[in-house]
Structures are given as C-alpha cells and as structure tokens.
PDB file of C-alpha atoms in Angstrom:
ATOM      1  CA  MET A1403     -23.709   0.002  16.571  1.00  0.00           C
ATOM      2  CA  SER A1404     -27.087  -1.265  15.231  1.00  0.00           C
ATOM      3  CA  ALA A1405     -28.819   0.681  12.625  1.00  0.00           C
ATOM      4  CA  SER A1406     -31.385   3.172  13.733  1.00  0.00           C
ATOM      5  CA  PRO A1407     -35.044   2.715  12.744  1.00  0.00           C
ATOM      6  CA  THR A1408     -36.421   5.061  10.167  1.00  0.00           C
ATOM      7  CA  ILE A1409     -38.881   7.506  11.384  1.00  0.00           C
ATOM      8  CA  ARG A1410     -41.391   8.400   8.653  1.00  0.00           C
ATOM      9  CA  ARG A1411     -42.493  11.904   8.404  1.00  0.00           C
ATOM     10  CA  SER A1412     -44.966  13.674   5.979  1.00  0.00           C
ATOM     11  CA  PRO A1413     -43.160  16.578   4.241  1.00  0.00           C
ATOM     12  CA  ALA A1414     -45.727  18.973   5.447  1.00  0.00           C
ATOM     13  CA  SER A1415     -45.392  17.938   9.052  1.00  0.00           C
ATOM     14  CA  SER A1416     -44.626  20.973  11.503  1.00  0.00           C
ATOM     15  CA  SER A1417     -43.033  20.443  14.908  1.00  0.00           C
ATOM     16  CA  ARG A1418     -46.302  21.077  16.535  1.00  0.00           C
ATOM     17  CA  ASP A1419     -48.745  18.495  14.994  1.00  0.00           C
ATOM     18  CA  PRO A1420     -49.669  15.123  16.663  1.00  0.00           C
ATOM     19  CA  GLN A1421     -47.715  13.233  14.074  1.00  0.00           C
ATOM     20  CA  SER A1422     -44.572  15.103  15.095  1.00  0.00           C
ATOM     21  CA  ALA A1423     -45.274  14.447  18.755  1.00  0.00           C
ATOM     22  CA  LYS A1424     -45.610  10.823  17.979  1.00  0.00           C
ATOM     23  CA  ASN A1425     -42.389  10.797  16.047  1.00  0.00           C
ATOM     24  CA  PHE A1426     -40.619  12.556  18.709  1.00  0.00           C
ATOM     25  CA  ASP A1427     -41.777  10.068  21.283  1.00  0.00           C
ATOM     26  CA  ARG A1428     -40.427   7.337  19.240  1.00  0.00           C
ATOM     27  CA  LEU A1429     -37.068   9.180  18.625  1.00  0.00           C
ATOM     28  CA  TYR A1430     -36.840   9.831  22.338  1.00  0.00           C
ATOM     29  CA  LYS A1431     -37.768   6.251  23.505  1.00  0.00           C
ATOM     30  CA  ASP A1432     -35.341   4.641  21.055  1.00  0.00           C
ATOM     31  CA  HIS A1433     -32.302   6.892  21.639  1.00  0.00           C
ATOM     32  CA  VAL A1434     -32.416   8.554  24.907  1.00  0.00           C
ATOM     33  CA  ASP A1435     -30.382   5.950  26.529  1.00  0.00           C
ATOM     34  CA  LEU A1436     -27.693   6.275  23.746  1.00  0.00           C
ATOM     35  CA  ILE A1437     -27.501   9.903  24.094  1.00  0.00           C
ATOM     36  CA  TYR A1438     -27.472   9.735  27.918  1.00  0.00           C
ATOM     37  CA  ARG A1439     -24.570   7.346  27.785  1.00  0.00           C
ATOM     38  CA  PHE A1440     -22.728   9.631  25.387  1.00  0.00           C
ATOM     39  CA  ALA A1441     -23.490  12.815  27.351  1.00  0.00           C
ATOM     40  CA  HIS A1442     -22.394  11.124  30.619  1.00  0.00           C
ATOM     41  CA  ARG A1443     -19.224  10.105  29.101  1.00  0.00           C
ATOM     42  CA  LEU A1444     -18.507  13.652  27.810  1.00  0.00           C
ATOM     43  CA  CYS A1445     -19.563  15.413  30.920  1.00  0.00           C
ATOM     44  CA  GLY A1446     -18.339  13.021  33.405  1.00  0.00           C
ATOM     45  CA  GLU A1447     -21.330  13.559  35.907  1.00  0.00           C
ATOM     46  CA  PRO A1448     -25.171  12.915  35.788  1.00  0.00           C
ATOM     47  CA  GLU A1449     -26.612  16.312  36.089  1.00  0.00           C
ATOM     48  CA  ALA A1450     -24.755  17.952  33.461  1.00  0.00           C
ATOM     49  CA  ALA A1451     -25.368  14.820  31.253  1.00  0.00           C
ATOM     50  CA  LYS A1452     -29.064  15.181  31.824  1.00  0.00           C
ATOM     51  CA  ASP A1453     -29.025  18.923  30.778  1.00  0.00           C
ATOM     52  CA  LEU A1454     -27.141  17.916  27.648  1.00  0.00           C
ATOM     53  CA  VAL A1455     -29.629  15.235  26.908  1.00  0.00           C
ATOM     54  CA  GLN A1456     -32.475  17.692  27.223  1.00  0.00           C
ATOM     55  CA  GLU A1457     -30.818  20.267  25.246  1.00  0.00           C
ATOM     56  CA  THR A1458     -30.136  17.644  22.420  1.00  0.00           C
ATOM     57  CA  PHE A1459     -33.723  16.420  22.177  1.00  0.00           C
ATOM     58  CA  LEU A1460     -35.074  19.886  22.371  1.00  0.00           C
ATOM     59  CA  ASN A1461     -33.002  20.744  19.302  1.00  0.00           C
ATOM     60  CA  ALA A1462     -33.849  17.644  17.605  1.00  0.00           C
ATOM     61  CA  TYR A1463     -37.541  18.212  18.101  1.00  0.00           C
ATOM     62  CA  ARG A1464     -37.200  21.641  16.805  1.00  0.00           C
ATOM     63  CA  GLY A1465     -35.025  20.535  13.802  1.00  0.00           C
ATOM     64  CA  PHE A1466     -36.862  17.375  13.065  1.00  0.00           C
ATOM     65  CA  ASP A1467     -38.041  18.734   9.712  1.00  0.00           C
ATOM     66  CA  ARG A1468     -34.598  19.499   8.592  1.00  0.00           C
ATOM     67  CA  PHE A1469     -33.427  15.867   9.197  1.00  0.00           C
ATOM     68  CA  ARG A1470     -32.988  14.669   5.578  1.00  0.00           C
ATOM     69  CA  GLY A1471     -32.681  11.064   6.395  1.00  0.00           C
ATOM     70  CA  ASP A1472     -29.425  10.549   4.657  1.00  0.00           C
ATOM     71  CA  ALA A1473     -27.501   9.862   7.809  1.00  0.00           C
ATOM     72  CA  GLN A1474     -28.279   7.326  10.527  1.00  0.00           C
ATOM     73  CA  ILE A1475     -30.589   8.970  13.148  1.00  0.00           C
ATOM     74  CA  SER A1476     -28.061   8.133  15.874  1.00  0.00           C
ATOM     75  CA  THR A1477     -25.293   9.999  13.794  1.00  0.00           C
ATOM     76  CA  TRP A1478     -27.768  13.016  13.479  1.00  0.00           C
ATOM     77  CA  LEU A1479     -28.319  12.973  17.238  1.00  0.00           C
ATOM     78  CA  TYR A1480     -24.710  12.614  18.089  1.00  0.00           C
ATOM     79  CA  THR A1481     -23.988  15.703  15.934  1.00  0.00           C
ATOM     80  CA  ILE A1482     -26.739  17.756  17.619  1.00  0.00           C
ATOM     81  CA  ALA A1483     -25.330  16.674  21.010  1.00  0.00           C
ATOM     82  CA  SER A1484     -21.717  17.398  20.234  1.00  0.00           C
ATOM     83  CA  ARG A1485     -22.707  20.922  19.112  1.00  0.00           C
ATOM     84  CA  ALA A1486     -24.895  21.452  22.209  1.00  0.00           C
ATOM     85  CA  CYS A1487     -21.990  20.275  24.287  1.00  0.00           C
ATOM     86  CA  ARG A1488     -19.509  22.826  22.697  1.00  0.00           C
ATOM     87  CA  ARG A1489     -22.090  25.552  23.120  1.00  0.00           C
ATOM     88  CA  MET A1490     -22.619  24.730  26.952  1.00  0.00           C
ATOM     89  CA  ARG A1491     -18.870  24.797  27.402  1.00  0.00           C
ATOM     90  CA  ARG A1492     -18.426  28.145  25.667  1.00  0.00           C
ATOM     91  CA  ARG A1493     -21.120  29.448  28.154  1.00  0.00           C
ATOM     92  CA  ARG A1494     -18.906  28.178  31.085  1.00  0.00           C
ATOM     93  CA  LYS A1495     -15.834  29.988  29.494  1.00  0.00           C
ATOM     94  CA  GLY A1496     -13.207  27.622  30.870  1.00  0.00           C
ATOM     95  CA  ALA A1497      -9.462  27.745  30.051  1.00  0.00           C
ATOM     96  CA  PRO A1498      -8.643  27.615  26.351  1.00  0.00           C
ATOM     97  CA  GLU A1499      -8.191  24.005  25.020  1.00  0.00           C
ATOM     98  CA  ARG A1500      -4.765  22.720  24.911  1.00  0.00           C
ATOM     99  CA  GLU A1501      -3.304  20.955  22.045  1.00  0.00           C
ATOM    100  CA  LEU A1502      -1.648  17.540  22.449  1.00  0.00           C
ATOM    101  CA  SER A1503       1.480  16.984  20.476  1.00  0.00           C
ATOM    102  CA  LEU A1504       2.848  13.596  19.669  1.00  0.00           C
ATOM    103  CA  GLU A1505       6.242  14.676  21.072  1.00  0.00           C
ATOM    104  CA  GLU A1506       5.040  14.876  24.551  1.00  0.00           C
ATOM    105  CA  PHE A1507       4.176  11.129  24.478  1.00  0.00           C
ATOM    106  CA  ILE A1508       7.590  10.076  23.143  1.00  0.00           C
ATOM    107  CA  PRO A1509       9.130   7.991  25.943  1.00  0.00           C
ATOM    108  CA  THR A1510      12.536   9.308  26.959  1.00  0.00           C
ATOM    109  CA  SER A1511      13.895   6.335  28.561  1.00  0.00           C
ATOM    110  CA  ASP A1512      13.541   2.556  28.466  1.00  0.00           C
ATOM    111  CA  GLY A1513      11.720   2.504  31.633  1.00  0.00           C
ATOM    112  CA  GLU A1514       9.027   5.022  30.358  1.00  0.00           C
ATOM    113  CA  PHE A1515       8.741   2.928  27.290  1.00  0.00           C
ATOM    114  CA  ARG A1516       7.912  -0.103  29.272  1.00  0.00           C
ATOM    115  CA  LEU A1517       5.456   1.333  31.735  1.00  0.00           C
ATOM    116  CA  GLN A1518       2.608  -1.072  32.032  1.00  0.00           C
ATOM    117  CA  ILE A1519      -0.920  -1.115  32.985  1.00  0.00           C
ATOM    118  CA  PRO A1520      -1.090  -3.638  35.751  1.00  0.00           C
ATOM    119  CA  ILE A1521      -3.982  -5.922  34.420  1.00  0.00           C
ATOM    120  CA  ASP A1522      -2.028  -8.929  33.388  1.00  0.00           C
ATOM    121  CA  GLY A1523      -4.111 -11.995  33.188  1.00  0.00           C
ATOM    122  CA  LEU A1524      -7.351 -10.269  33.616  1.00  0.00           C
ATOM    123  CA  SER A1525      -9.933  -9.587  30.866  1.00  0.00           C
ATOM    124  CA  PRO A1526     -10.943  -5.860  30.561  1.00  0.00           C
ATOM    125  CA  GLU A1527     -14.267  -6.671  32.312  1.00  0.00           C
ATOM    126  CA  GLU A1528     -12.528  -8.248  35.286  1.00  0.00           C
ATOM    127  CA  ALA A1529      -9.872  -5.538  35.471  1.00  0.00           C
ATOM    128  CA  LEU A1530     -12.576  -2.915  35.476  1.00  0.00           C
ATOM    129  CA  GLN A1531     -14.145  -4.394  38.590  1.00  0.00           C
ATOM    130  CA  ASN A1532     -11.303  -2.783  40.338  1.00  0.00           C
ATOM    131  CA  LYS A1533     -12.452   0.586  41.528  1.00  0.00           C
ATOM    132  CA  GLU A1534      -9.083   2.041  41.586  1.00  0.00           C
ATOM    133  CA  LEU A1535      -8.382   1.267  37.985  1.00  0.00           C
ATOM    134  CA  ARG A1536     -11.964   2.397  36.937  1.00  0.00           C
ATOM    135  CA  HIS A1537     -11.620   5.780  38.725  1.00  0.00           C
ATOM    136  CA  ALA A1538      -8.088   6.056  37.033  1.00  0.00           C
ATOM    137  CA  LEU A1539      -9.552   5.456  33.669  1.00  0.00           C
ATOM    138  CA  ASP A1540     -12.375   8.006  34.275  1.00  0.00           C
ATOM    139  CA  ALA A1541     -10.028  10.660  35.588  1.00  0.00           C
ATOM    140  CA  ALA A1542      -7.652  10.137  32.667  1.00  0.00           C
ATOM    141  CA  ILE A1543     -10.591  10.550  30.029  1.00  0.00           C
ATOM    142  CA  ASP A1544     -11.832  13.508  32.088  1.00  0.00           C
ATOM    143  CA  GLN A1545      -8.334  15.293  31.864  1.00  0.00           C
ATOM    144  CA  LEU A1546      -8.250  15.049  28.153  1.00  0.00           C
ATOM    145  CA  PRO A1547      -8.732  18.310  26.415  1.00  0.00           C
ATOM    146  CA  LYS A1548     -12.338  18.325  25.204  1.00  0.00           C
ATOM    147  CA  LYS A1549     -11.695  17.941  21.306  1.00  0.00           C
ATOM    148  CA  TYR A1550      -9.656  14.848  21.972  1.00  0.00           C
ATOM    149  CA  LYS A1551     -12.028  13.572  24.602  1.00  0.00           C
ATOM    150  CA  MET A1552     -15.036  13.837  22.176  1.00  0.00           C
ATOM    151  CA  VAL A1553     -13.139  11.785  19.549  1.00  0.00           C
ATOM    152  CA  LEU A1554     -12.137   9.146  22.202  1.00  0.00           C
ATOM    153  CA  VAL A1555     -15.629   8.819  23.503  1.00  0.00           C
ATOM    154  CA  LEU A1556     -17.271   8.401  20.178  1.00  0.00           C
ATOM    155  CA  ARG A1557     -14.622   6.044  18.668  1.00  0.00           C
ATOM    156  CA  ASP A1558     -13.491   3.885  21.593  1.00  0.00           C
ATOM    157  CA  MET A1559     -16.471   3.911  23.868  1.00  0.00           C
ATOM    158  CA  GLU A1560     -19.422   4.472  21.641  1.00  0.00           C
ATOM    159  CA  GLY A1561     -17.937   2.432  18.942  1.00  0.00           C
ATOM    160  CA  VAL A1562     -18.727   4.809  16.085  1.00  0.00           C
ATOM    161  CA  SER A1563     -16.562   4.508  12.890  1.00  0.00           C
ATOM    162  CA  ALA A1564     -13.872   7.160  12.200  1.00  0.00           C
ATOM    163  CA  LYS A1565     -15.798   8.255   9.153  1.00  0.00           C
ATOM    164  CA  GLU A1566     -18.981   8.920  11.252  1.00  0.00           C
ATOM    165  CA  VAL A1567     -16.900  10.641  13.960  1.00  0.00           C
ATOM    166  CA  GLY A1568     -15.730  13.011  11.017  1.00  0.00           C
ATOM    167  CA  THR A1569     -19.321  13.689   9.959  1.00  0.00           C
ATOM    168  CA  ILE A1570     -20.361  14.303  13.601  1.00  0.00           C
ATOM    169  CA  MET A1571     -17.480  16.624  14.310  1.00  0.00           C
ATOM    170  CA  GLY A1572     -17.018  18.307  10.953  1.00  0.00           C
ATOM    171  CA  LEU A1573     -13.621  16.878  10.609  1.00  0.00           C
ATOM    172  CA  ASN A1574     -11.710  14.777   7.852  1.00  0.00           C
ATOM    173  CA  GLU A1575     -11.004  11.219   8.718  1.00  0.00           C
ATOM    174  CA  ARG A1576      -7.256  12.087   8.940  1.00  0.00           C
ATOM    175  CA  ALA A1577      -7.864  14.530  11.538  1.00  0.00           C
ATOM    176  CA  VAL A1578     -10.091  12.150  13.601  1.00  0.00           C
ATOM    177  CA  LYS A1579      -7.311   9.477  13.549  1.00  0.00           C
ATOM    178  CA  SER A1580      -4.679  11.884  14.522  1.00  0.00           C
ATOM    179  CA  ARG A1581      -6.772  13.159  17.539  1.00  0.00           C
ATOM    180  CA  LEU A1582      -7.648   9.683  18.523  1.00  0.00           C
ATOM    181  CA  HIS A1583      -4.080   8.473  18.569  1.00  0.00           C
ATOM    182  CA  ARG A1584      -3.031  11.428  20.980  1.00  0.00           C
ATOM    183  CA  ALA A1585      -5.987  10.856  23.160  1.00  0.00           C
ATOM    184  CA  ARG A1586      -5.059   7.126  23.465  1.00  0.00           C
ATOM    185  CA  LEU A1587      -1.460   7.991  24.083  1.00  0.00           C
ATOM    186  CA  PHE A1588      -2.548  10.382  26.856  1.00  0.00           C
ATOM    187  CA  VAL A1589      -4.912   7.854  28.591  1.00  0.00           C
ATOM    188  CA  ARG A1590      -2.208   5.163  28.367  1.00  0.00           C
ATOM    189  CA  ARG A1591       0.302   7.338  29.982  1.00  0.00           C
ATOM    190  CA  GLN A1592      -2.062   8.367  32.725  1.00  0.00           C
ATOM    191  CA  LEU A1593      -3.108   4.811  33.446  1.00  0.00           C
ATOM    192  CA  SER A1594       0.459   3.399  33.487  1.00  0.00           C
ATOM    193  CA  ALA A1595       2.130   6.273  35.329  1.00  0.00           C
ATOM    194  CA  ARG A1596      -0.415   6.708  38.166  1.00  0.00           C
ATOM    195  CA  GLY A1597       1.230   4.376  40.573  1.00  0.00           C
ATOM    196  CA  LEU A1598      -1.085   1.557  39.879  1.00  0.00           C
ATOM    197  CA  GLY A1599       2.059  -0.512  40.390  1.00  0.00           C
ATOM    198  CA  GLU A1600       0.552  -2.994  42.853  1.00  0.00           C
ATOM    199  CA  PRO A1601      -1.062  -5.978  41.104  1.00  0.00           C
ATOM    200  CA  LEU A1602      -4.768  -5.547  40.953  1.00  0.00           C
ATOM    201  CA  ILE A1603      -6.157  -8.041  43.323  1.00  0.00           C
ATOM    202  CA  ASP A1604      -9.987  -7.900  43.321  1.00  0.00           C
ATOM    203  CA  HIS A1605     -11.282  -8.590  46.645  1.00  0.00           C
ATOM    204  CA  ASN A1606     -14.802  -8.904  45.527  1.00  0.00           C
ATOM    205  CA  HIS A1607     -13.957 -11.264  42.757  1.00  0.00           C
ATOM    206  CA  ASP A1608     -12.112 -14.223  43.866  1.00  0.00           C
ATOM    207  CA  SER A1609     -13.663 -16.725  41.717  1.00  0.00           C
ATOM    208  CA  ARG A1610     -10.263 -17.151  39.842  1.00  0.00           C
ATOM    209  CA  GLY A1611      -9.159 -19.334  42.597  1.00  0.00           C
TER     210      GLY A1611
ATOM    211  CA  MET B 387       2.535 -18.494  10.333  1.00  0.00           C
ATOM    212  CA  ALA B 388       6.149 -18.106   8.911  1.00  0.00           C
ATOM    213  CA  GLN B 389       5.928 -14.600  10.153  1.00  0.00           C
ATOM    214  CA  ARG B 390       4.945 -15.517  13.549  1.00  0.00           C
ATOM    215  CA  SER B 391       7.721 -17.915  14.017  1.00  0.00           C
ATOM    216  CA  ALA B 392      10.212 -15.326  12.538  1.00  0.00           C
ATOM    217  CA  SER B 393       8.852 -12.840  15.104  1.00  0.00           C
ATOM    218  CA  LYS B 394       9.137 -15.508  17.970  1.00  0.00           C
ATOM    219  CA  ARG B 395      12.669 -16.237  16.955  1.00  0.00           C
ATOM    220  CA  LYS B 396      13.538 -12.500  17.071  1.00  0.00           C
ATOM    221  CA  ARG B 397      11.750 -12.127  20.404  1.00  0.00           C
ATOM    222  CA  GLN B 398      13.734 -15.085  21.895  1.00  0.00           C
ATOM    223  CA  ALA B 399      16.965 -13.520  20.580  1.00  0.00           C
ATOM    224  CA  SER B 400      16.046 -10.266  22.269  1.00  0.00           C
ATOM    225  CA  THR B 401      15.353 -11.898  25.618  1.00  0.00           C
ATOM    226  CA  THR B 402      18.466 -13.961  25.534  1.00  0.00           C
ATOM    227  CA  GLY B 403      20.809 -11.126  25.971  1.00  0.00           C
ATOM    228  CA  GLN B 404      21.164  -9.953  22.302  1.00  0.00           C
ATOM    229  CA  PRO B 405      21.496  -6.209  22.494  1.00  0.00           C
ATOM    230  CA  HIS B 406      18.774  -3.963  21.223  1.00  0.00           C
ATOM    231  CA  THR B 407      20.772  -2.437  18.428  1.00  0.00           C
ATOM    232  CA  HIS B 408      18.579  -0.390  16.340  1.00  0.00           C
ATOM    233  CA  GLY B 409      18.207   3.538  16.909  1.00  0.00           C
ATOM    234  CA  LYS B 410      15.378   4.990  18.663  1.00  0.00           C
ATOM    235  CA  SER B 411      14.205   6.677  15.544  1.00  0.00           C
ATOM    236  CA  ARG B 412      12.645   3.443  14.392  1.00  0.00           C
ATOM    237  CA  CYS B 413      10.797   3.114  17.557  1.00  0.00           C
ATOM    238  CA  LEU B 414       9.523   6.638  17.202  1.00  0.00           C
ATOM    239  CA  ARG B 415       8.375   6.017  13.577  1.00  0.00           C
ATOM    240  CA  ILE B 416       6.568   2.909  14.825  1.00  0.00           C
ATOM    241  CA  LEU B 417       4.992   4.740  17.758  1.00  0.00           C
ATOM    242  CA  ARG B 418       3.384   7.229  15.481  1.00  0.00           C
ATOM    243  CA  GLN B 419       1.415   4.453  13.620  1.00  0.00           C
ATOM    244  CA  LEU B 420       0.448   2.344  16.677  1.00  0.00           C
ATOM    245  CA  SER B 421      -3.231   3.322  16.749  1.00  0.00           C
ATOM    246  CA  ALA B 422      -3.541   2.644  12.984  1.00  0.00           C
ATOM    247  CA  TYR B 423      -1.731  -0.630  13.566  1.00  0.00           C
ATOM    248  CA  ILE B 424      -4.023  -1.909  16.302  1.00  0.00           C
ATOM    249  CA  ASP B 425      -7.205  -0.668  14.334  1.00  0.00           C
ATOM    250  CA  ASP B 426      -5.946  -2.751  11.561  1.00  0.00           C
ATOM    251  CA  GLU B 427      -5.831   0.181   9.106  1.00  0.00           C
ATOM    252  CA  LEU B 428      -2.253  -0.242   7.759  1.00  0.00           C
ATOM    253  CA  SER B 429      -1.197  -2.048   4.443  1.00  0.00           C
ATOM    254  CA  THR B 430       0.105  -5.643   4.751  1.00  0.00           C
ATOM    255  CA  ASN B 431       3.748  -4.528   4.068  1.00  0.00           C
ATOM    256  CA  ILE B 432       3.738  -2.016   6.896  1.00  0.00           C
ATOM    257  CA  CYS B 433       2.051  -4.345   9.397  1.00  0.00           C
ATOM    258  CA  GLN B 434       4.562  -6.829   8.614  1.00  0.00           C
ATOM    259  CA  GLU B 435       7.512  -4.365   9.190  1.00  0.00           C
ATOM    260  CA  ILE B 436       5.874  -3.330  12.617  1.00  0.00           C
ATOM    261  CA  ARG B 437       5.470  -6.986  13.632  1.00  0.00           C
ATOM    262  CA  GLN B 438       9.072  -7.658  12.866  1.00  0.00           C
ATOM    263  CA  HIS B 439      10.111  -4.529  14.729  1.00  0.00           C
ATOM    264  CA  LEU B 440       7.960  -5.534  17.786  1.00  0.00           C
ATOM    265  CA  GLY B 441       9.329  -9.071  17.857  1.00  0.00           C
ATOM    266  CA  ALA B 442      12.878  -7.519  18.108  1.00  0.00           C
ATOM    267  CA  CYS B 443      12.107  -4.556  20.475  1.00  0.00           C
ATOM    268  CA  PRO B 444      10.676  -5.312  23.890  1.00  0.00           C
ATOM    269  CA  ASN B 445      10.303  -1.651  24.647  1.00  0.00           C
ATOM    270  CA  CYS B 446       7.909  -1.104  21.698  1.00  0.00           C
ATOM    271  CA  GLU B 447       6.208  -4.569  22.338  1.00  0.00           C
ATOM    272  CA  THR B 448       5.375  -3.475  25.857  1.00  0.00           C
ATOM    273  CA  PHE B 449       4.250  -0.181  24.673  1.00  0.00           C
ATOM    274  CA  VAL B 450       1.812  -1.540  22.004  1.00  0.00           C
ATOM    275  CA  MET B 451       0.461  -4.062  24.585  1.00  0.00           C
ATOM    276  CA  SER B 452      -0.361  -1.213  27.053  1.00  0.00           C
ATOM    277  CA  LEU B 453      -1.934   0.991  24.200  1.00  0.00           C
ATOM    278  CA  ARG B 454      -4.104  -1.965  23.308  1.00  0.00           C
ATOM    279  CA  GLN B 455      -5.124  -2.545  26.902  1.00  0.00           C
ATOM    280  CA  THR B 456      -6.021   1.256  27.065  1.00  0.00           C
ATOM    281  CA  VAL B 457      -8.334   0.925  24.074  1.00  0.00           C
ATOM    282  CA  SER B 458      -9.781  -2.326  25.515  1.00  0.00           C
ATOM    283  CA  LEU B 459     -10.482  -0.760  28.694  1.00  0.00           C
ATOM    284  CA  CYS B 460     -12.329   2.117  27.171  1.00  0.00           C
ATOM    285  CA  ARG B 461     -14.485  -0.179  25.008  1.00  0.00           C
ATOM    286  CA  HIS B 462     -15.487  -2.138  28.224  1.00  0.00           C
ATOM    287  CA  SER B 463     -15.939   0.789  30.500  1.00  0.00           C
ATOM    288  CA  PRO B 464     -19.362   0.268  32.155  1.00  0.00           C
ATOM    289  CA  ALA B 465     -22.169   2.335  30.496  1.00  0.00           C
ATOM    290  CA  PRO B 466     -23.912   4.791  32.708  1.00  0.00           C
ATOM    291  CA  THR B 467     -27.594   4.261  32.865  1.00  0.00           C
ATOM    292  CA  LEU B 468     -30.888   6.328  33.319  1.00  0.00           C
ATOM    293  CA  SER B 469     -33.656   5.465  35.777  1.00  0.00           C
ATOM    294  CA  THR B 470     -37.169   5.111  34.351  1.00  0.00           C
ATOM    295  CA  ALA B 471     -38.246   8.169  36.481  1.00  0.00           C
ATOM    296  CA  ASP B 472     -35.561  10.289  35.056  1.00  0.00           C
ATOM    297  CA  ARG B 473     -36.237   9.303  31.535  1.00  0.00           C
ATOM    298  CA  ALA B 474     -40.024  10.222  31.946  1.00  0.00           C
ATOM    299  CA  LEU B 475     -39.108  13.521  33.751  1.00  0.00           C
ATOM    300  CA  MET B 476     -36.726  14.711  31.071  1.00  0.00           C
ATOM    301  CA  ARG B 477     -39.315  13.956  28.393  1.00  0.00           C
ATOM    302  CA  GLU B 478     -41.915  16.136  30.102  1.00  0.00           C
ATOM    303  CA  LYS B 479     -39.311  18.902  30.425  1.00  0.00           C
ATOM    304  CA  ILE B 480     -38.476  18.790  26.864  1.00  0.00           C
ATOM    305  CA  LEU B 481     -42.011  18.833  25.523  1.00  0.00           C
ATOM    306  CA  LYS B 482     -42.849  21.651  27.993  1.00  0.00           C
ATOM    307  CA  THR B 483     -40.047  23.729  26.844  1.00  0.00           C
ATOM    308  CA  ALA B 484     -40.760  23.040  23.375  1.00  0.00           C
ATOM    309  CA  SER B 485     -44.409  24.182  23.555  1.00  0.00           C
ATOM    310  CA  SER B 486     -43.641  27.204  25.563  1.00  0.00           C
ATOM    311  CA  ARG B 487     -41.613  28.926  22.901  1.00  0.00           C
TER     312      ARG B 487
END
C-alpha cells in the first residue's frame, strides 16, 4: 500500500472554513476509491457500500480536526469505516456473531485433508476469470462471521499489515493473526468442498492453447 | 538447497509406497501454524521443521497448497470500482449532510 499524502491543516481550522472544504476535497479525491473498495468487500454489494463510504467521509469531515497525523490517513479512514460498519450492522440487528474454532477446521479423514481447489496450472488472475470460482470465493467471504471477514478483507484483500489491522480494529497482533488463520481456513474449506470438482476450463480464455 | 533435496527425497519416499507413519497430532500442530508459515512469520527452525513434515506428509502438503491458493485468490480478487458520476454524487451528499447539521 502506498503512503498517503499529508494533508496540512492549521490548528485553528474548523470543519466549516474554506481551508477545511479544500482539505476535505483532497481527502475525498485521494481516498474515495480505496474506501469504496474496502466497503464493497465488506458489504458485498454496491448500495450498502456507498452508504458506508458516505458515512465514513461524513465522520472524517467532522472529525478532521481530531486527526493527529500520527497514523497514515488511510489507516485513519479504515478505522472510521470499520466503526461505521459495526454501527450500521448493530442497527440492522442480525443474528449474533458466531465464533470460529480451530477444531472445526481439523480434517477428520485423509480425503478431507486432501481436498483441493481445482486451479492447477492457472495463475490466480486466470483462475478468477472463471465465474463459478469467483462467485464461490465471494460467497465464502460473505459467509464469514463479520469480525473474521473484516480481518481477512483488510489483510488479504487490501494488503494492510497485521499491525495496522490491529490499530484499525483495536486488537493486538496475536488476535489479528488468530482471526486471520480461522478466516482463511473457512474460505479454503468452502472453496475446496463446494463441488468445484471439475477442472476449471475457461471458455472465454483459450489462449493457453 | 540441502533442505530442498532432503525434502524432495522424503516426498519421493512418501509417493513410492512408504507408509505415512507419523501420528495425526503432528499434522494438527502444523495445521495451527500454517498461516504464519505461509506469511513467513516463523523462526528458521520451525520453518525447517514444517518443510520437513510437508515433504513427508502428502496430506499436509496438499492442505498447505490449497491454503496458499486461497490467500492468493483473495489477493487477486478483482477490485470493485466506482463510476465518476457516483463519486461526484456521493461527494455532494456528504457536503450537503455536513452543512445541514
């Protein structure tokens, strides 16, 4: 992830003055795509993602004077977005979050140990051109309990370091890594056990000869 | 290099009919550390121990390969994008809400 630009603020700036509006525009322009990508991966669909982006930047606009500049701006925005996401979820009052235990991912037979994701010989980019695999991956991530999903999205999709994920979610690094491992085991099991047994032949991509 | 050939020899042994003799407990201990292993966060000694185990245990070798593939697929998953119109519309809505309160 590239370093975010520094936005200069005068200590006396309020959230209503022209300098603030200019700073906001720059913040928005530089980071809206990043936060939308994150929001879409968390929410799984565009409309909820747009709501989350708006909530995030509204809170950033209001809290801009409190940004101390000791973190990357992207980390600060991810933190605001992850809190906004938790608040939006609480409002929807879904089923309580389920814990993933390591034990549930322990294979019980040799066959289960050796389940494979059928992408042999294909690069990840090539494999993901297969719609069935892409949908299976999206569905697996979507089925993750939210606190595991947020760690997986930040770490393995957004490329944020474990330490930064800890800062964003208010967790220590050990907890981040523990959740990440369970999340990956969950997605691996979903992908390998979904009956994607046939080799992935990409009908739109036959340059491989 | 020496480790790699030792691992290769073990793998060959395991695929030429030599039984998979160790108990499952070792596989389970390895399984708990596989994310740290593929993220290269473990000490040299533990990595070496895991590599040796993988060379001798086709089950764990397949398992780690599928876990690596999972991470790789997540990393390469296509990024959703916003249209220019949506970007502008959201900016307007944010500024309007901010100034109305």
